[in-house]
């Protein structure tokens, strides 16, 4: 387990090439709070609620009140980079709220054959629909 891989906890043994599964919550989704969901969603629950989310004595507390489930207010996305072993993406910093997405891919800038590093000219500058 790499210490810098999300969620930065030794209980979840993910690495760059073996990451997940990770559920991507959307507005209105409700999850049961368990040890695993606490680790995976702690940061975004605290961000949504602007308060602390803690585990103490096998119970979970949001703003010092016990909770057993949580209903998300926002939609979240996993952002993946184009270099599996050299991209600082959601595998490092977690899920991104939709409101922080400010652009949209319009075309393929460059495409190469895996393992051969040959340009795939048929995909070069092809429009993304």
JSON list of C-alpha atoms in Angstrom, two decimals:
[
{"chain": "A", "resi": 1, "resn": "UNK", "atom": "CA", "xyz": [0.00, 0.00, 0.00]},
{"chain": "A", "resi": 2, "resn": "UNK", "atom": "CA", "xyz": [1.41, 3.35, -0.96]},
{"chain": "A", "resi": 3, "resn": "UNK", "atom": "CA", "xyz": [0.92, 5.94, 1.77]},
{"chain": "A", "resi": 4, "resn": "UNK", "atom": "CA", "xyz": [0.11, 8.66, -0.73]},
{"chain": "A", "resi": 5, "resn": "UNK", "atom": "CA", "xyz": [-2.69, 6.72, -2.50]},
{"chain": "A", "resi": 6, "resn": "UNK", "atom": "CA", "xyz": [-6.26, 7.77, -1.61]},
{"chain": "A", "resi": 7, "resn": "UNK", "atom": "CA", "xyz": [-7.62, 7.39, 1.05]},
{"chain": "A", "resi": 8, "resn": "UNK", "atom": "CA", "xyz": [-4.13, 7.39, 2.66]},
{"chain": "A", "resi": 9, "resn": "UNK", "atom": "CA", "xyz": [-4.97, 4.65, 5.16]},
{"chain": "A", "resi": 10, "resn": "UNK", "atom": "CA", "xyz": [-3.40, 1.22, 5.66]},
{"chain": "A", "resi": 11, "resn": "UNK", "atom": "CA", "xyz": [-6.82, -0.43, 6.07]},
{"chain": "A", "resi": 12, "resn": "UNK", "atom": "CA", "xyz": [-7.47, -0.06, 2.34]},
{"chain": "A", "resi": 13, "resn": "UNK", "atom": "CA", "xyz": [-4.73, -1.71, 0.30]},
{"chain": "A", "resi": 14, "resn": "UNK", "atom": "CA", "xyz": [-4.98, 0.15, -2.99]},
{"chain": "A", "resi": 15, "resn": "UNK", "atom": "CA", "xyz": [-2.11, 1.10, -5.25]},
{"chain": "A", "resi": 16, "resn": "UNK", "atom": "CA", "xyz": [-1.71, 2.95, -8.55]},
{"chain": "A", "resi": 17, "resn": "UNK", "atom": "CA", "xyz": [-2.51, -0.04, -10.75]},
{"chain": "A", "resi": 18, "resn": "UNK", "atom": "CA", "xyz": [-4.94, -1.86, -8.44]},
{"chain": "A", "resi": 19, "resn": "UNK", "atom": "CA", "xyz": [-7.27, 0.90, -7.29]},
{"chain": "A", "resi": 20, "resn": "UNK", "atom": "CA", "xyz": [-10.87, 0.48, -6.15]},
{"chain": "A", "resi": 21, "resn": "UNK", "atom": "CA", "xyz": [-13.64, -0.33, -6.42]},
{"chain": "A", "resi": 22, "resn": "UNK", "atom": "CA", "xyz": [-14.84, 3.12, -5.43]},
{"chain": "A", "resi": 23, "resn": "UNK", "atom": "CA", "xyz": [-18.50, 4.15, -5.62]},
{"chain": "A", "resi": 24, "resn": "UNK", "atom": "CA", "xyz": [-19.01, 7.64, -7.10]},
{"chain": "A", "resi": 25, "resn": "UNK", "atom": "CA", "xyz": [-21.80, 9.29, -5.10]},
{"chain": "A", "resi": 26, "resn": "UNK", "atom": "CA", "xyz": [-24.32, 11.63, -6.63]},
{"chain": "A", "resi": 27, "resn": "UNK", "atom": "CA", "xyz": [-26.73, 14.08, -5.05]},
{"chain": "A", "resi": 28, "resn": "UNK", "atom": "CA", "xyz": [-29.39, 12.23, -3.07]},
{"chain": "A", "resi": 29, "resn": "UNK", "atom": "CA", "xyz": [-27.42, 8.98, -2.71]},
{"chain": "A", "resi": 30, "resn": "UNK", "atom": "CA", "xyz": [-27.46, 7.53, 0.80]},
{"chain": "A", "resi": 31, "resn": "UNK", "atom": "CA", "xyz": [-24.69, 5.30, 2.13]},
{"chain": "A", "resi": 32, "resn": "UNK", "atom": "CA", "xyz": [-24.39, 3.32, 5.33]},
{"chain": "A", "resi": 33, "resn": "UNK", "atom": "CA", "xyz": [-21.47, 4.55, 7.43]},
{"chain": "A", "resi": 34, "resn": "UNK", "atom": "CA", "xyz": [-19.00, 1.72, 8.03]},
{"chain": "A", "resi": 35, "resn": "UNK", "atom": "CA", "xyz": [-15.27, 1.69, 8.72]},
{"chain": "A", "resi": 36, "resn": "UNK", "atom": "CA", "xyz": [-14.63, 1.55, 4.97]},
{"chain": "A", "resi": 37, "resn": "UNK", "atom": "CA", "xyz": [-17.14, 4.21, 3.88]},
{"chain": "A", "resi": 38, "resn": "UNK", "atom": "CA", "xyz": [-15.87, 6.45, 6.66]},
{"chain": "A", "resi": 39, "resn": "UNK", "atom": "CA", "xyz": [-12.34, 6.28, 5.24]},
{"chain": "A", "resi": 40, "resn": "UNK", "atom": "CA", "xyz": [-13.46, 6.73, 1.63]},
{"chain": "A", "resi": 41, "resn": "UNK", "atom": "CA", "xyz": [-15.93, 9.58, 2.07]},
{"chain": "A", "resi": 42, "resn": "UNK", "atom": "CA", "xyz": [-14.75, 11.41, 5.21]},
{"chain": "A", "resi": 43, "resn": "UNK", "atom": "CA", "xyz": [-13.17, 14.32, 3.32]},
{"chain": "A", "resi": 44, "resn": "UNK", "atom": "CA", "xyz": [-16.15, 15.01, 1.08]},
{"chain": "A", "resi": 45, "resn": "UNK", "atom": "CA", "xyz": [-18.69, 14.65, 3.90]},
{"chain": "A", "resi": 46, "resn": "UNK", "atom": "CA", "xyz": [-16.73, 17.17, 5.97]},
{"chain": "A", "resi": 47, "resn": "UNK", "atom": "CA", "xyz": [-16.50, 19.44, 2.91]},
{"chain": "A", "resi": 48, "resn": "UNK", "atom": "CA", "xyz": [-20.27, 19.25, 2.29]},
{"chain": "A", "resi": 49, "resn": "UNK", "atom": "CA", "xyz": [-21.18, 19.78, 5.94]},
{"chain": "A", "resi": 50, "resn": "UNK", "atom": "CA", "xyz": [-18.44, 22.28, 6.88]},
{"chain": "A", "resi": 51, "resn": "UNK", "atom": "CA", "xyz": [-17.89, 20.37, 10.12]},
{"chain": "A", "resi": 52, "resn": "UNK", "atom": "CA", "xyz": [-16.01, 17.41, 11.58]},
{"chain": "A", "resi": 53, "resn": "UNK", "atom": "CA", "xyz": [-16.76, 13.77, 10.84]},
{"chain": "A", "resi": 54, "resn": "UNK", "atom": "CA", "xyz": [-15.15, 11.45, 13.40]},
{"chain": "A", "resi": 55, "resn": "UNK", "atom": "CA", "xyz": [-14.96, 7.82, 14.44]},
{"chain": "A", "resi": 56, "resn": "UNK", "atom": "CA", "xyz": [-14.86, 7.21, 18.19]},
{"chain": "A", "resi": 57, "resn": "UNK", "atom": "CA", "xyz": [-15.43, 3.98, 20.13]},
{"chain": "A", "resi": 58, "resn": "UNK", "atom": "CA", "xyz": [-16.80, 2.14, 17.04]},
{"chain": "A", "resi": 59, "resn": "UNK", "atom": "CA", "xyz": [-19.36, 4.87, 16.37]},
{"chain": "A", "resi": 60, "resn": "UNK", "atom": "CA", "xyz": [-19.41, 7.72, 13.87]},
{"chain": "A", "resi": 61, "resn": "UNK", "atom": "CA", "xyz": [-20.14, 11.35, 14.66]},
{"chain": "A", "resi": 62, "resn": "UNK", "atom": "CA", "xyz": [-20.98, 14.20, 12.33]},
{"chain": "A", "resi": 63, "resn": "UNK", "atom": "CA", "xyz": [-20.75, 17.55, 14.09]},
{"chain": "A", "resi": 64, "resn": "UNK", "atom": "CA", "xyz": [-20.61, 15.60, 17.39]},
{"chain": "A", "resi": 65, "resn": "UNK", "atom": "CA", "xyz": [-23.94, 13.84, 16.63]},
{"chain": "A", "resi": 66, "resn": "UNK", "atom": "CA", "xyz": [-24.04, 10.04, 16.08]},
{"chain": "A", "resi": 67, "resn": "UNK", "atom": "CA", "xyz": [-24.80, 8.97, 12.49]},
{"chain": "A", "resi": 68, "resn": "UNK", "atom": "CA", "xyz": [-25.37, 5.60, 10.83]},
{"chain": "A", "resi": 69, "resn": "UNK", "atom": "CA", "xyz": [-25.87, 6.83, 7.25]},
{"chain": "A", "resi": 70, "resn": "UNK", "atom": "CA", "xyz": [-25.24, 9.86, 5.09]},
{"chain": "A", "resi": 71, "resn": "UNK", "atom": "CA", "xyz": [-27.08, 11.44, 2.14]},
{"chain": "A", "resi": 72, "resn": "UNK", "atom": "CA", "xyz": [-24.79, 13.27, -0.32]},
{"chain": "A", "resi": 73, "resn": "UNK", "atom": "CA", "xyz": [-25.65, 16.80, -1.43]},
{"chain": "A", "resi": 74, "resn": "UNK", "atom": "CA", "xyz": [-23.39, 16.94, -4.51]},
{"chain": "A", "resi": 75, "resn": "UNK", "atom": "CA", "xyz": [-22.34, 14.86, -7.52]},
{"chain": "A", "resi": 76, "resn": "UNK", "atom": "CA", "xyz": [-18.75, 13.58, -7.51]},
{"chain": "A", "resi": 77, "resn": "UNK", "atom": "CA", "xyz": [-16.34, 12.47, -10.21]},
{"chain": "A", "resi": 78, "resn": "UNK", "atom": "CA", "xyz": [-13.16, 10.43, -10.44]},
{"chain": "A", "resi": 79, "resn": "UNK", "atom": "CA", "xyz": [-10.52, 12.30, -12.41]},
{"chain": "A", "resi": 80, "resn": "UNK", "atom": "CA", "xyz": [-8.02, 10.04, -14.14]},
{"chain": "A", "resi": 81, "resn": "UNK", "atom": "CA", "xyz": [-4.79, 11.13, -15.74]},
{"chain": "A", "resi": 82, "resn": "UNK", "atom": "CA", "xyz": [-3.42, 9.83, -19.00]},
{"chain": "A", "resi": 83, "resn": "UNK", "atom": "CA", "xyz": [-0.24, 8.34, -17.52]},
{"chain": "A", "resi": 84, "resn": "UNK", "atom": "CA", "xyz": [-1.08, 5.36, -15.28]},
{"chain": "A", "resi": 85, "resn": "UNK", "atom": "CA", "xyz": [2.05, 5.54, -13.17]},
{"chain": "A", "resi": 86, "resn": "UNK", "atom": "CA", "xyz": [2.75, 9.26, -13.41]},
{"chain": "A", "resi": 87, "resn": "UNK", "atom": "CA", "xyz": [-0.53, 11.19, -13.00]},
{"chain": "A", "resi": 88, "resn": "UNK", "atom": "CA", "xyz": [-1.50, 13.05, -9.86]},
{"chain": "A", "resi": 89, "resn": "UNK", "atom": "CA", "xyz": [-5.20, 12.32, -10.17]},
{"chain": "A", "resi": 90, "resn": "UNK", "atom": "CA", "xyz": [-8.08, 11.09, -8.00]},
{"chain": "A", "resi": 91, "resn": "UNK", "atom": "CA", "xyz": [-5.97, 8.11, -6.93]},
{"chain": "A", "resi": 92, "resn": "UNK", "atom": "CA", "xyz": [-4.02, 10.64, -4.86]},
{"chain": "A", "resi": 93, "resn": "UNK", "atom": "CA", "xyz": [-6.54, 13.29, -3.82]},
{"chain": "A", "resi": 94, "resn": "UNK", "atom": "CA", "xyz": [-9.92, 11.57, -3.99]},
{"chain": "A", "resi": 95, "resn": "UNK", "atom": "CA", "xyz": [-13.19, 12.52, -5.64]},
{"chain": "A", "resi": 96, "resn": "UNK", "atom": "CA", "xyz": [-13.95, 15.90, -7.18]},
{"chain": "A", "resi": 97, "resn": "UNK", "atom": "CA", "xyz": [-17.25, 17.75, -6.71]},
{"chain": "A", "resi": 98, "resn": "UNK", "atom": "CA", "xyz": [-18.94, 18.55, -10.03]},
{"chain": "A", "resi": 99, "resn": "UNK", "atom": "CA", "xyz": [-18.89, 22.29, -9.35]},
{"chain": "A", "resi": 100, "resn": "UNK", "atom": "CA", "xyz": [-15.09, 22.26, -9.59]},
{"chain": "A", "resi": 101, "resn": "UNK", "atom": "CA", "xyz": [-15.11, 20.93, -13.15]},
{"chain": "A", "resi": 102, "resn": "UNK", "atom": "CA", "xyz": [-14.54, 23.93, -15.39]},
{"chain": "A", "resi": 103, "resn": "UNK", "atom": "CA", "xyz": [-13.91, 22.45, -18.82]},
{"chain": "A", "resi": 104, "resn": "UNK", "atom": "CA", "xyz": [-14.77, 19.70, -21.24]},
{"chain": "A", "resi": 105, "resn": "UNK", "atom": "CA", "xyz": [-12.54, 17.69, -23.57]},
{"chain": "A", "resi": 106, "resn": "UNK", "atom": "CA", "xyz": [-13.36, 18.48, -27.20]},
{"chain": "A", "resi": 107, "resn": "UNK", "atom": "CA", "xyz": [-10.79, 16.47, -29.15]},
{"chain": "A", "resi": 108, "resn": "UNK", "atom": "CA", "xyz": [-8.06, 13.87, -28.83]},
{"chain": "A", "resi": 109, "resn": "UNK", "atom": "CA", "xyz": [-4.76, 15.71, -28.83]},
{"chain": "A", "resi": 110, "resn": "UNK", "atom": "CA", "xyz": [-2.50, 12.71, -29.22]},
{"chain": "A", "resi": 111, "resn": "UNK", "atom": "CA", "xyz": [-3.01, 8.96, -29.34]},
{"chain": "A", "resi": 112, "resn": "UNK", "atom": "CA", "xyz": [-0.33, 6.29, -29.34]},
{"chain": "A", "resi": 113, "resn": "UNK", "atom": "CA", "xyz": [-0.37, 2.51, -29.55]},
{"chain": "A", "resi": 114, "resn": "UNK", "atom": "CA", "xyz": [0.17, 0.97, -26.11]},
{"chain": "A", "resi": 115, "resn": "UNK", "atom": "CA", "xyz": [3.60, -0.64, -25.67]},
{"chain": "A", "resi": 116, "resn": "UNK", "atom": "CA", "xyz": [4.87, 0.57, -29.08]},
{"chain": "A", "resi": 117, "resn": "UNK", "atom": "CA", "xyz": [4.71, 4.36, -28.74]},
{"chain": "A", "resi": 118, "resn": "UNK", "atom": "CA", "xyz": [3.52, 4.67, -32.37]},
{"chain": "A", "resi": 119, "resn": "UNK", "atom": "CA", "xyz": [1.11, 7.49, -33.18]},
{"chain": "A", "resi": 120, "resn": "UNK", "atom": "CA", "xyz": [-2.41, 6.37, -34.10]},
{"chain": "A", "resi": 121, "resn": "UNK", "atom": "CA", "xyz": [-3.01, 8.94, -36.88]},
{"chain": "A", "resi": 122, "resn": "UNK", "atom": "CA", "xyz": [-6.70, 7.96, -37.28]},
{"chain": "A", "resi": 123, "resn": "UNK", "atom": "CA", "xyz": [-7.36, 9.24, -33.75]},
{"chain": "A", "resi": 124, "resn": "UNK", "atom": "CA", "xyz": [-5.10, 12.30, -33.88]},
{"chain": "A", "resi": 125, "resn": "UNK", "atom": "CA", "xyz": [-7.21, 15.49, -33.35]},
{"chain": "A", "resi": 126, "resn": "UNK", "atom": "CA", "xyz": [-10.43, 13.45, -33.60]},
{"chain": "A", "resi": 127, "resn": "UNK", "atom": "CA", "xyz": [-13.46, 15.22, -32.10]},
{"chain": "A", "resi": 128, "resn": "UNK", "atom": "CA", "xyz": [-14.85, 13.76, -28.85]},
{"chain": "A", "resi": 129, "resn": "UNK", "atom": "CA", "xyz": [-18.64, 13.54, -28.80]}
]
